[in-house]
PDB file of C-alpha atoms in Angstrom:
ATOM      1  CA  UNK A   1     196.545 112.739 -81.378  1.00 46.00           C
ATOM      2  CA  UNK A   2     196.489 109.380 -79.682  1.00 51.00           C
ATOM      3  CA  UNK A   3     193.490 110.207 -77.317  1.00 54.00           C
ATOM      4  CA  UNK A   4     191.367 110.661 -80.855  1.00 83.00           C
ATOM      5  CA  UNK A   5     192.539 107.040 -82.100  1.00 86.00           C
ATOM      6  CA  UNK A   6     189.418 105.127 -83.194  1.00 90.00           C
ATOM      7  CA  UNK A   7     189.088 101.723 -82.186  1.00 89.00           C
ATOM      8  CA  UNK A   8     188.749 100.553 -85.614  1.00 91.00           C
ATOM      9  CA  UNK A   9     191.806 102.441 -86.694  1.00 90.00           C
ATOM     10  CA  UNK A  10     193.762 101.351 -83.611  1.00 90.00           C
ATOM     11  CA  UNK A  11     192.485  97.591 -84.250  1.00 90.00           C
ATOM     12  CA  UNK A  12     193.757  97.889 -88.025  1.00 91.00           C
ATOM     13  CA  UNK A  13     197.172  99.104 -87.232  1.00 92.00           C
ATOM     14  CA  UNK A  14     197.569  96.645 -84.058  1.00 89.00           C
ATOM     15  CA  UNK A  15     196.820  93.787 -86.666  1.00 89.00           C
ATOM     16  CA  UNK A  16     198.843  95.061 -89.309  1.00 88.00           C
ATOM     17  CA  UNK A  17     201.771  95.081 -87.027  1.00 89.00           C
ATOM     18  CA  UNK A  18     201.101  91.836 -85.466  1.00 89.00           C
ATOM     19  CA  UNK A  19     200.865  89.950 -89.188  1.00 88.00           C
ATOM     20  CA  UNK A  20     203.671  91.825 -90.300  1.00 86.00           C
ATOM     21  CA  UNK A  21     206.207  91.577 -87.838  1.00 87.00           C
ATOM     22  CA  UNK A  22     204.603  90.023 -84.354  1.00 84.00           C
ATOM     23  CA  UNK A  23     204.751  93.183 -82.717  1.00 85.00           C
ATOM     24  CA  UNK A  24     201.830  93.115 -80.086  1.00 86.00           C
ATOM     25  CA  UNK A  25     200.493  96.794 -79.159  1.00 85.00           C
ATOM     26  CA  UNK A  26     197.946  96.884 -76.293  1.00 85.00           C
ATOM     27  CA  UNK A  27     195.943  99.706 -75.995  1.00 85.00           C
ATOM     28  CA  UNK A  28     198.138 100.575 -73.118  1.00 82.00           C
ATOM     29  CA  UNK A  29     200.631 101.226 -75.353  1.00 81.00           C
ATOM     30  CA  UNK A  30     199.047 103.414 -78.050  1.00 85.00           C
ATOM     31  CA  UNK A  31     201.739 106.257 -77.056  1.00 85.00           C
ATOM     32  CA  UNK A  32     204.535 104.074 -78.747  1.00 83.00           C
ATOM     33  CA  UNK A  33     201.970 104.819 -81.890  1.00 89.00           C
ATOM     34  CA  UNK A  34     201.834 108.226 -81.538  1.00 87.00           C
ATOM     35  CA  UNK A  35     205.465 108.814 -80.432  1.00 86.00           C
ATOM     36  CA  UNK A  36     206.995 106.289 -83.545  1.00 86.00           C
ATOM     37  CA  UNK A  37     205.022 107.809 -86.191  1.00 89.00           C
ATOM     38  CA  UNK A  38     204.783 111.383 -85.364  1.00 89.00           C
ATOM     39  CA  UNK A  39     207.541 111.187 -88.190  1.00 89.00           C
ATOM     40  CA  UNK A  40     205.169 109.731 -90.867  1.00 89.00           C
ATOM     41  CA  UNK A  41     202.302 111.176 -90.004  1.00 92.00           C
ATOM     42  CA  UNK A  42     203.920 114.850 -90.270  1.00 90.00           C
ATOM     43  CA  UNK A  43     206.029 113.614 -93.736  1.00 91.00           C
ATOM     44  CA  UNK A  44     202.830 112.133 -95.436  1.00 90.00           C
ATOM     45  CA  UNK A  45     200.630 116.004 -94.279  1.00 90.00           C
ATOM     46  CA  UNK A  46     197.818 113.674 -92.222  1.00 90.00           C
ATOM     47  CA  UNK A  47     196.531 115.269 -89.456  1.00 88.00           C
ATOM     48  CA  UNK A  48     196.425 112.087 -87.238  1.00 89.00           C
ATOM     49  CA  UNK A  49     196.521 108.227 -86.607  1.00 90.00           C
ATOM     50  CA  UNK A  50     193.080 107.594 -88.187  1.00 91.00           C
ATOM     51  CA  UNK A  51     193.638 109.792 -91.328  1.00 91.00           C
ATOM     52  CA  UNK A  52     197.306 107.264 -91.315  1.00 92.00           C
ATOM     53  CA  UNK A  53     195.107 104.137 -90.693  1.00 91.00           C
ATOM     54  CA  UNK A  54     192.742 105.074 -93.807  1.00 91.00           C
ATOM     55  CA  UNK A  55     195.853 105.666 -95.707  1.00 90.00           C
ATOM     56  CA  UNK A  56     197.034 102.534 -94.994  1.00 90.00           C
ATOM     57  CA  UNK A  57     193.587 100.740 -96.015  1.00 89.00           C
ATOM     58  CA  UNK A  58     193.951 102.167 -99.160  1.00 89.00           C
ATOM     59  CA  UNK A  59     195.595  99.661-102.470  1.00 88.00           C
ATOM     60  CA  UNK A  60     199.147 100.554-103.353  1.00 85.00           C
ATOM     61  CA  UNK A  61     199.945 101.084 -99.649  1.00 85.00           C
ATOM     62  CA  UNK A  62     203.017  98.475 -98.977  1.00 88.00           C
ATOM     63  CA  UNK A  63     205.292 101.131 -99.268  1.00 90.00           C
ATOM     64  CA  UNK A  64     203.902 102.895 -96.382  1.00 91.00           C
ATOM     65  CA  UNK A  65     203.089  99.703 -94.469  1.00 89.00           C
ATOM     66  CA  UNK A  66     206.447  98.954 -94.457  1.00 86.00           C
ATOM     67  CA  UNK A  67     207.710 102.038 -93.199  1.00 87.00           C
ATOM     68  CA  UNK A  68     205.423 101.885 -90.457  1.00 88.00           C
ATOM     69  CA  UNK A  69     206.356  98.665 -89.487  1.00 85.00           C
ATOM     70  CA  UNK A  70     209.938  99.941 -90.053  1.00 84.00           C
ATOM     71  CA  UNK A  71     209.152 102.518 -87.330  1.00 85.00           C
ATOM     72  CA  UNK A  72     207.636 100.531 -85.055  1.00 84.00           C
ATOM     73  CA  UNK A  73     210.141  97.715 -84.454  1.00 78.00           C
ATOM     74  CA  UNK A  74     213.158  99.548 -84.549  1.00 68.00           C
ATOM     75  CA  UNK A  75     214.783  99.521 -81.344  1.00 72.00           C
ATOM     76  CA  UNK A  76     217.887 100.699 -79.468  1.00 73.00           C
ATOM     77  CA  UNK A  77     221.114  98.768 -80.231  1.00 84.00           C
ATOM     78  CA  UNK A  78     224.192  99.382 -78.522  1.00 90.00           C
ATOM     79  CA  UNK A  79     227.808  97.846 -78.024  1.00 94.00           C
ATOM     80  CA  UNK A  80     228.756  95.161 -75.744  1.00 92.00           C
ATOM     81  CA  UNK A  81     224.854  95.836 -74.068  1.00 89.00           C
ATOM     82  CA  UNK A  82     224.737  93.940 -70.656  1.00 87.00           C
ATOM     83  CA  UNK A  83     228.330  93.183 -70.562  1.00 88.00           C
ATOM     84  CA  UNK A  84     227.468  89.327 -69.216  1.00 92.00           C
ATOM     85  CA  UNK A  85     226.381  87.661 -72.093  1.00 94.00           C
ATOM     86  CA  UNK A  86     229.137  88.473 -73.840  1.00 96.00           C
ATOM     87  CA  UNK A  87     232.076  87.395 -71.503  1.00 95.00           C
ATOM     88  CA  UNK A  88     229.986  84.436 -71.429  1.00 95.00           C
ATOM     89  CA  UNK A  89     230.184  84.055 -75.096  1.00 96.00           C
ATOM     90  CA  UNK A  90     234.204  84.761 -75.105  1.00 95.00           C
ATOM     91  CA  UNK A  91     234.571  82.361 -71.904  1.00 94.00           C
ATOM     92  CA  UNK A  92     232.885  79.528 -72.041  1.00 94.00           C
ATOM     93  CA  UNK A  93     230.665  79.288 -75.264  1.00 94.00           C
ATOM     94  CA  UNK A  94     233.526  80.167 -77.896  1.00 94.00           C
ATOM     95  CA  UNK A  95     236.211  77.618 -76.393  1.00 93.00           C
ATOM     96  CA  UNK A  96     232.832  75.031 -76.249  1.00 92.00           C
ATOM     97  CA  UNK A  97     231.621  75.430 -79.505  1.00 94.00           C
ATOM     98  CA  UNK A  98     235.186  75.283 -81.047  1.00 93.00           C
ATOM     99  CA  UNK A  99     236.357  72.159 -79.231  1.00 92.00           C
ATOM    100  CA  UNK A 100     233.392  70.150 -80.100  1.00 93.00           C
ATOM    101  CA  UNK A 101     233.717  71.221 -83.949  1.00 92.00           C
ATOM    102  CA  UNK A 102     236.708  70.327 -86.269  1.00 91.00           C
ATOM    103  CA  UNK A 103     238.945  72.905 -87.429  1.00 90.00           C
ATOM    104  CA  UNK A 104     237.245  72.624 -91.248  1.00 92.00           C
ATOM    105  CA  UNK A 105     233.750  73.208 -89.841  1.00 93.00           C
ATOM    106  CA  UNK A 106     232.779  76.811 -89.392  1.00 95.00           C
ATOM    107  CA  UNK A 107     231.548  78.552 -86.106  1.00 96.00           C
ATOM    108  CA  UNK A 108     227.864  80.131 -87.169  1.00 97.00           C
ATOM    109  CA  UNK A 109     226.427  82.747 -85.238  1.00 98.00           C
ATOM    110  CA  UNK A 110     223.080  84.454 -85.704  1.00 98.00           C
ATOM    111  CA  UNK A 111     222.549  88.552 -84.597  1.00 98.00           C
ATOM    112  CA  UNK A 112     218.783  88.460 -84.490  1.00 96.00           C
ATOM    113  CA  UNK A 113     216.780  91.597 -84.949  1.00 93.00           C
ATOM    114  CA  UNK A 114     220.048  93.365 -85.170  1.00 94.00           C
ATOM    115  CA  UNK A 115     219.192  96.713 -85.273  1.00 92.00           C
ATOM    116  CA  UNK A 116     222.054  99.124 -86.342  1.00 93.00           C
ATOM    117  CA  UNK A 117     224.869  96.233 -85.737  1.00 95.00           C
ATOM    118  CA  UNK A 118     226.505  97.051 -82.459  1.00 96.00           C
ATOM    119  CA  UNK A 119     225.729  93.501 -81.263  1.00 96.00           C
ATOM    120  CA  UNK A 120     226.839  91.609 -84.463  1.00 98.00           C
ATOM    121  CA  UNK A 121     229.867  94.076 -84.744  1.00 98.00           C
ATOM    122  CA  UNK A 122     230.512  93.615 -80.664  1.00 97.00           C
ATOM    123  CA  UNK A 123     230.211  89.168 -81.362  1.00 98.00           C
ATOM    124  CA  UNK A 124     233.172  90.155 -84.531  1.00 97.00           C
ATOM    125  CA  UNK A 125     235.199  92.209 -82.018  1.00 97.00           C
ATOM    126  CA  UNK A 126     235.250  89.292 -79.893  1.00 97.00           C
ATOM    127  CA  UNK A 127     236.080  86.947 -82.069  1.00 96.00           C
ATOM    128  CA  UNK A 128     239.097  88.974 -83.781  1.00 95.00           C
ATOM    129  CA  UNK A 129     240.873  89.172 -80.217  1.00 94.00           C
ATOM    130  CA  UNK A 130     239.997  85.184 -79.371  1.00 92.00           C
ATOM    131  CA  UNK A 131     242.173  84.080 -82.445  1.00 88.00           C
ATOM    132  CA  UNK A 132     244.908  82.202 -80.225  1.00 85.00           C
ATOM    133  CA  UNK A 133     241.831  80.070 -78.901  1.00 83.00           C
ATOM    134  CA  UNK A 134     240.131  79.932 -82.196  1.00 89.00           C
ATOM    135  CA  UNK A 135     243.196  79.353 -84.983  1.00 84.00           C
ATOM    136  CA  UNK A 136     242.425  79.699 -88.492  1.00 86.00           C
ATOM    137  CA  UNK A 137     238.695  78.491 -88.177  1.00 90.00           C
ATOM    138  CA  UNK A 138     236.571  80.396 -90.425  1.00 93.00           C
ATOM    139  CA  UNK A 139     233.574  82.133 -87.899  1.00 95.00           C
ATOM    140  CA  UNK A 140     230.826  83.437 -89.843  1.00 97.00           C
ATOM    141  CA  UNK A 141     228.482  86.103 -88.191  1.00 98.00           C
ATOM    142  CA  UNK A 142     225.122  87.051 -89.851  1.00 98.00           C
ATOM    143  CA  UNK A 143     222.787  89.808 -88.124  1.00 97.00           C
ATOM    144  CA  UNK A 144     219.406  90.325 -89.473  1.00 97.00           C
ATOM    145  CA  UNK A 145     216.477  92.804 -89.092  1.00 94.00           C
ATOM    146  CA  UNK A 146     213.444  93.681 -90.576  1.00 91.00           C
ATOM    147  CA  UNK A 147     214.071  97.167 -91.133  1.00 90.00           C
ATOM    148  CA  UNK A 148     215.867  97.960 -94.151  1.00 91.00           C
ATOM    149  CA  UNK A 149     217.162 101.673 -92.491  1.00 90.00           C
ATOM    150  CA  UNK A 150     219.025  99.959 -89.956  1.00 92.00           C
ATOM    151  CA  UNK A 151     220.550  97.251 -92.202  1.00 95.00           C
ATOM    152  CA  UNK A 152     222.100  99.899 -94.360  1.00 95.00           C
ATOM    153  CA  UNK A 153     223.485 101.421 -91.060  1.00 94.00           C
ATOM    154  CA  UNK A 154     224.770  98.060 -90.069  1.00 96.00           C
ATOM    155  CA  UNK A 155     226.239  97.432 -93.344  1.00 97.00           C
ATOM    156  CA  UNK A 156     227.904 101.203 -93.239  1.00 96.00           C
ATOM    157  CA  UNK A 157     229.698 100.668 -89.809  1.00 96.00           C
ATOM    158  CA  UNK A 158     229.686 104.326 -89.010  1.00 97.00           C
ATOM    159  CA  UNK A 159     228.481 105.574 -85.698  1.00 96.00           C
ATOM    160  CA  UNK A 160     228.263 108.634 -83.843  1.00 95.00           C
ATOM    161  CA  UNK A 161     230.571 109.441 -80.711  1.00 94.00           C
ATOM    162  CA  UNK A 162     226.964 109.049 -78.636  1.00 93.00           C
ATOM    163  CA  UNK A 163     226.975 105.587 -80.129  1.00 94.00           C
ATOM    164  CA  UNK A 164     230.177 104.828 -79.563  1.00 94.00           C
ATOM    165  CA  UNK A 165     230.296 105.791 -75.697  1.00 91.00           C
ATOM    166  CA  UNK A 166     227.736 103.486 -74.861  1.00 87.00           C
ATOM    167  CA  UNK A 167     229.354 100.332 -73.794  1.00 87.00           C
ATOM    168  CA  UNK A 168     232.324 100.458 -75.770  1.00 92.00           C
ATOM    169  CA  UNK A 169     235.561  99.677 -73.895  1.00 93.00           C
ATOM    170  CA  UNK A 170     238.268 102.712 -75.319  1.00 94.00           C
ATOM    171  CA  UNK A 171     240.720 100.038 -76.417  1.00 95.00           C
ATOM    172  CA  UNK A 172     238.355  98.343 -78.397  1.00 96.00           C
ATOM    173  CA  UNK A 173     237.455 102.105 -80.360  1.00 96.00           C
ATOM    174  CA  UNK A 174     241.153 102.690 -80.576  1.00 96.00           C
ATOM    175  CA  UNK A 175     241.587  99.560 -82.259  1.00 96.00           C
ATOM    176  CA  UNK A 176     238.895  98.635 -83.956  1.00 97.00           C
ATOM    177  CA  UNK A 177     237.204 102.040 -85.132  1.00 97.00           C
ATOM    178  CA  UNK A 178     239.166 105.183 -86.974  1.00 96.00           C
ATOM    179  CA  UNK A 179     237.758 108.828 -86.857  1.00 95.00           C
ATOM    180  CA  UNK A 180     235.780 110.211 -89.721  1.00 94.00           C
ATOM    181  CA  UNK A 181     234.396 113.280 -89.811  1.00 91.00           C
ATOM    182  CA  UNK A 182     233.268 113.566 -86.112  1.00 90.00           C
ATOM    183  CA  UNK A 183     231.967 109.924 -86.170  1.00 96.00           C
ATOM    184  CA  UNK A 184     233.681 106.835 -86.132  1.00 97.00           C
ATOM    185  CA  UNK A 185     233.690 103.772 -88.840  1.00 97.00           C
ATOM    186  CA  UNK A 186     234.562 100.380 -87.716  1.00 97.00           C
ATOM    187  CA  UNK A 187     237.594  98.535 -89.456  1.00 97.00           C
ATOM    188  CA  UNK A 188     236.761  96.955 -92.885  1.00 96.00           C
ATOM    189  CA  UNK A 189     238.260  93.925 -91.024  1.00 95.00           C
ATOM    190  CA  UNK A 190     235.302  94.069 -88.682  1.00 97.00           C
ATOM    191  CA  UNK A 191     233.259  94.416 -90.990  1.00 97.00           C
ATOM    192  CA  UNK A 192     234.163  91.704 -93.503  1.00 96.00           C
ATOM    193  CA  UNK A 193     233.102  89.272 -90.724  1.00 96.00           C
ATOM    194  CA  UNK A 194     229.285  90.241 -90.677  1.00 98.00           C
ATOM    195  CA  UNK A 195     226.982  89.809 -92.876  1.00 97.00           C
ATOM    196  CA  UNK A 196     223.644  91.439 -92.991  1.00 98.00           C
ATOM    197  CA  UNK A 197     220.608  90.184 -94.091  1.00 97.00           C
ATOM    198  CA  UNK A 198     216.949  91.257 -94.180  1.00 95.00           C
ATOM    199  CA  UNK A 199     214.638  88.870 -92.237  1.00 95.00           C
ATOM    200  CA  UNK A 200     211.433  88.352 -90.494  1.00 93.00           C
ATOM    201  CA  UNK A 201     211.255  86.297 -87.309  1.00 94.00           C
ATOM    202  CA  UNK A 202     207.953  84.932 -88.248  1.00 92.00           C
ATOM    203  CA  UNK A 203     209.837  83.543 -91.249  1.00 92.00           C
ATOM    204  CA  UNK A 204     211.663  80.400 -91.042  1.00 92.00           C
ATOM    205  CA  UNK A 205     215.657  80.579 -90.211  1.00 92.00           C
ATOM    206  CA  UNK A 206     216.581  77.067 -91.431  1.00 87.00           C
ATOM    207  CA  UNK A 207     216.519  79.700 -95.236  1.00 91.00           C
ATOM    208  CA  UNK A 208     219.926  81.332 -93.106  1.00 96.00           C
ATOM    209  CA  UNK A 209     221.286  77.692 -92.390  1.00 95.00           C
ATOM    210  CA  UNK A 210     221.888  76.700 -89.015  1.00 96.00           C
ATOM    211  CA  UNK A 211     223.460  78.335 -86.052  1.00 97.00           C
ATOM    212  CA  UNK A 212     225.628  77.427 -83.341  1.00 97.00           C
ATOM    213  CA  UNK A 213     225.028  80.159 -81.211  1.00 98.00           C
ATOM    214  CA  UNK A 214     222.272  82.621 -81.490  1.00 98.00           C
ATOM    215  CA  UNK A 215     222.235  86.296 -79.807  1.00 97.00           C
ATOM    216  CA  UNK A 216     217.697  86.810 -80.154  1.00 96.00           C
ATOM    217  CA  UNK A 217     217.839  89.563 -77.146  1.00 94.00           C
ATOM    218  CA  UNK A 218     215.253  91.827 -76.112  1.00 90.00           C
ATOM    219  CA  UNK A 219     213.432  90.625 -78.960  1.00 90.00           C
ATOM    220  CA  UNK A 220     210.752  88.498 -77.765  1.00 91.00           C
ATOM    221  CA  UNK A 221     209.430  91.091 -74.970  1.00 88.00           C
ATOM    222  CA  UNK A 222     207.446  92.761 -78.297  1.00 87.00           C
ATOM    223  CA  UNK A 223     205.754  89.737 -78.913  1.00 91.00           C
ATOM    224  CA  UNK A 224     202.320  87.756 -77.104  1.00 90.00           C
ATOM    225  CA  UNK A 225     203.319  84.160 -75.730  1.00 93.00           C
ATOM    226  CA  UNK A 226     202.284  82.169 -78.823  1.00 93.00           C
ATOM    227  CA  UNK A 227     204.535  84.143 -80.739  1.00 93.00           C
ATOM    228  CA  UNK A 228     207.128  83.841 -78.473  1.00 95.00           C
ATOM    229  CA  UNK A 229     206.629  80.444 -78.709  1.00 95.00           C
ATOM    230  CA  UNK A 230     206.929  79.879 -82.457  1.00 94.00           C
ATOM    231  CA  UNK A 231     209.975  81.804 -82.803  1.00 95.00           C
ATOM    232  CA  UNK A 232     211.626  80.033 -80.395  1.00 96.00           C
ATOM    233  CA  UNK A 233     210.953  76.560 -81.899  1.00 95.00           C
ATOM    234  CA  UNK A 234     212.302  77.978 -85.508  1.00 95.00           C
ATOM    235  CA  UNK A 235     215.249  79.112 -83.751  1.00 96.00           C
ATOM    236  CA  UNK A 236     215.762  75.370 -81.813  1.00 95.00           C
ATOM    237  CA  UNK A 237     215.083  74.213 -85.554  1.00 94.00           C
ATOM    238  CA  UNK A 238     218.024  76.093 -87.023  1.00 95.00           C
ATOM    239  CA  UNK A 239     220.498  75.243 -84.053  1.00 96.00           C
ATOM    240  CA  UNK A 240     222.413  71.618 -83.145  1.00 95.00           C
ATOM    241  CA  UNK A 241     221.757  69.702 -80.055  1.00 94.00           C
ATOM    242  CA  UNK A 242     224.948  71.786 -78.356  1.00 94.00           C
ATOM    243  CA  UNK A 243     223.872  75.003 -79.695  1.00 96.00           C
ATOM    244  CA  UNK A 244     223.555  78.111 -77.356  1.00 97.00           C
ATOM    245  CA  UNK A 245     220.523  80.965 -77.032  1.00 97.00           C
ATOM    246  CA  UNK A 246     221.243  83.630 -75.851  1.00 97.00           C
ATOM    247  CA  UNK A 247     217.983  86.303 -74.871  1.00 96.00           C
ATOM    248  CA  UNK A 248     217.609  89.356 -72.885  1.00 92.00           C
ATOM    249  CA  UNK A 249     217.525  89.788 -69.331  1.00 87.00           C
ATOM    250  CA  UNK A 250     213.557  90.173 -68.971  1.00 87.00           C
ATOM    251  CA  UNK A 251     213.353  86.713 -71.361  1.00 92.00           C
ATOM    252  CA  UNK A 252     212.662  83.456 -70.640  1.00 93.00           C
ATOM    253  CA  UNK A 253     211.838  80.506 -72.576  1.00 94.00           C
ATOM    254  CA  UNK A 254     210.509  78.830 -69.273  1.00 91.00           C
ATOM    255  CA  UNK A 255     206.334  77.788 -69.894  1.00 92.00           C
ATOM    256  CA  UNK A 256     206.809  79.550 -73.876  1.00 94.00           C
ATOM    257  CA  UNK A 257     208.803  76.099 -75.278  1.00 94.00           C
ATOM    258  CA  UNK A 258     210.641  72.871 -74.086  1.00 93.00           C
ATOM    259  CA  UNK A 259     213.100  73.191 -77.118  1.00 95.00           C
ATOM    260  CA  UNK A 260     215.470  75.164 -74.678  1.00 96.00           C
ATOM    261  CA  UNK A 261     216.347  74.794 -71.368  1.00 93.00           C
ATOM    262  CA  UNK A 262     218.382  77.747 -68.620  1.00 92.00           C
ATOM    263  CA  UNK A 263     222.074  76.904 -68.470  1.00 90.00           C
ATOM    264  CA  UNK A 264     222.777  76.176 -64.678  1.00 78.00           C
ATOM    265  CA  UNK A 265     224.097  79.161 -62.883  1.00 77.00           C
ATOM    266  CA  UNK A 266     223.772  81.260 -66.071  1.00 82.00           C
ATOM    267  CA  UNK A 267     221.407  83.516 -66.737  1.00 85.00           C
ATOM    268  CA  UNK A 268     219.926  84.479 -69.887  1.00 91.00           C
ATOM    269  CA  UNK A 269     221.833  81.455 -71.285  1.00 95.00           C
ATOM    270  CA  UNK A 270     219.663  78.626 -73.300  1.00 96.00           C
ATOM    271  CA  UNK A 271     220.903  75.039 -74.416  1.00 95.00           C
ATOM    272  CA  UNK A 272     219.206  73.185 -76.806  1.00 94.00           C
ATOM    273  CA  UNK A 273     217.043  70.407 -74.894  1.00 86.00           C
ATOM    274  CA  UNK A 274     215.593  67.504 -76.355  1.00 67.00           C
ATOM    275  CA  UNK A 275     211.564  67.330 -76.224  1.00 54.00           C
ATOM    276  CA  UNK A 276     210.595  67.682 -72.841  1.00 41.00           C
ATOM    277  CA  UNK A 277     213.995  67.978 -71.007  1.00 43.00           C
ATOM    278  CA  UNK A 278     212.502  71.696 -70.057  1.00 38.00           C
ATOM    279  CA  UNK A 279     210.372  69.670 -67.557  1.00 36.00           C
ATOM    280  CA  UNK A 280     213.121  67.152 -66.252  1.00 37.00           C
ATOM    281  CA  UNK A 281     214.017  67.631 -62.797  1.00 35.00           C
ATOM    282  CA  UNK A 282     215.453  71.526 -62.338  1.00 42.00           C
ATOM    283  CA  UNK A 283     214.657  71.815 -65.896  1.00 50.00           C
ATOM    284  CA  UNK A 284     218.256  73.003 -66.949  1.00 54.00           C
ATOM    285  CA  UNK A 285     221.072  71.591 -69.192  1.00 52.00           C
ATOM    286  CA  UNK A 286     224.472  71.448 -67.104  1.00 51.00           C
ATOM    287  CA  UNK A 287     226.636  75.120 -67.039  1.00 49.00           C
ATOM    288  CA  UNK A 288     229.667  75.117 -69.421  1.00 49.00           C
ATOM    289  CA  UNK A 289     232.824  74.141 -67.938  1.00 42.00           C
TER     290      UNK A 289
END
């Protein structure tokens, strides 16, 4: 199917996804095409990506537009993934955050492009068991995605023992999940603590309020560096001057922005740098005590 792509129609669904969401598809990658739409493509009766393309050109296509760029950017999600960033974020950047705050003033933390919710639900987990550090301070957690599918899983909480195995710590499914009908359902208490939201990263996040720490991992990789670079600097918009980014392990914000600089010694961590700090001496922000 994919070796019969036509330029134009690979050039039209290339730019639809990069308008749409910011996903960049070389012509490397027209596999990903093939392989994430074989579903539409067969649903739909077309015989191919250029009969889906002309489909697509057609008035009265957002429907399928958004499926397909439902399709395209929806990507694996698991619990606690890369264990790191998230002892970081019980260790250092929770007992941070909360001593610089007052106990009225909420903790904010932004899931971006949060898939099916592990990552949101794994921040929530987190926080539940860090209540002797964190008192009676509310914590708000809001994970958003563009793809409606995935925020009705989120918002559902049920996963599938697969799901579950991967990454999950046993006590945390013992006490945290209960058994339903060969799956497993997170807590309601969990659950209460996220919210879900649909959102586009090309759209601005100061519409979510602003963020104290911010989980945007193995996000940006999909995206060409000018991209990259404007999501960042809505992100730094949205976030105070102690805020923490946190991105995947192939990210870096190093020649993209100087709105966020590496934490010393910790990788994958961001602070929030005033204008041109990025390009101070060692170009980092001090590691968190």
């Amino acid at each position: 199917m994919a070796a019969n792509l036509s330029p134009a129609s690979f050039d039209m669904l290339a730019s639809m996804l990069k308008s749409t969401s910011g996903l960049t598809i070389g012509r490397d990658k027209v596999y990903l095409l093939e392989t994430r739409l074989g579903g539409i493509i067969k649903r739909e009766k077309l015989a191919d990506l250029n009969q889906l393309a002309d489909r697509l050109r057609r008035p009265g296509a957002d429907t399928l537009a958004r499926e397909v760029v439902e399709a395209m950017t929806t990507n694996e999600s698991f619990f606690f993934r890369d264990d790191k960033p998230f002892l970081h974020f019980r260790n250092h950047a929770l007992p941070r955050i909360a001593g610089a705050r007052s106990q009225a003033t909420p903790i904010r933390i932004w899931s971006a492009a949060s898939s099916s919710g592990q990552e949101a639900y794994s921040l929530a987990m987190i926080i539940a068991e860090c209540r002797a550090v964190l008192g009676e301070r509310r914590v708000e957690i809001i994970g958003t995605d563009i793809a409606r599918e995935q925020l009705h899983r989120a918002r559902e909480g049920l996963y599938s023992q697969f799901e579950v195995q991967r990454g999950l710590p046993v006590q945390m499914l013992m006490r945290w999940f209960r058994k339903e009908d060969g799956n497993w359902r997170i807590h309601d208490q969990i659950r209460a603590m996220v919210q879900f939201r649909e959102f586009n990263l090309l759209s601005d996040p100061r519409s979510l309020g602003h963020f104290d720490i911010v989980f945007c991992r193995n996000v940006l990789i999909y995206f060409d560096q000018p991209t990259k670079g404007r999501v960042l600097e809505s992100i730094a918009g949205a976030m105070p001057a102690d805020g923490l980014l946190y991105l995947g392990g192939a990210e870096t914000v190093l020649g993209i922005t100087n709105r966020f600089a590496p934490l010393t010694a910790e990788r994958g961590v961001y602070g929030v740098a005033a204008a041109g700090a990025a390009h101070a001496p060692g170009g980092r922000v001090p590691v968190l005590a």
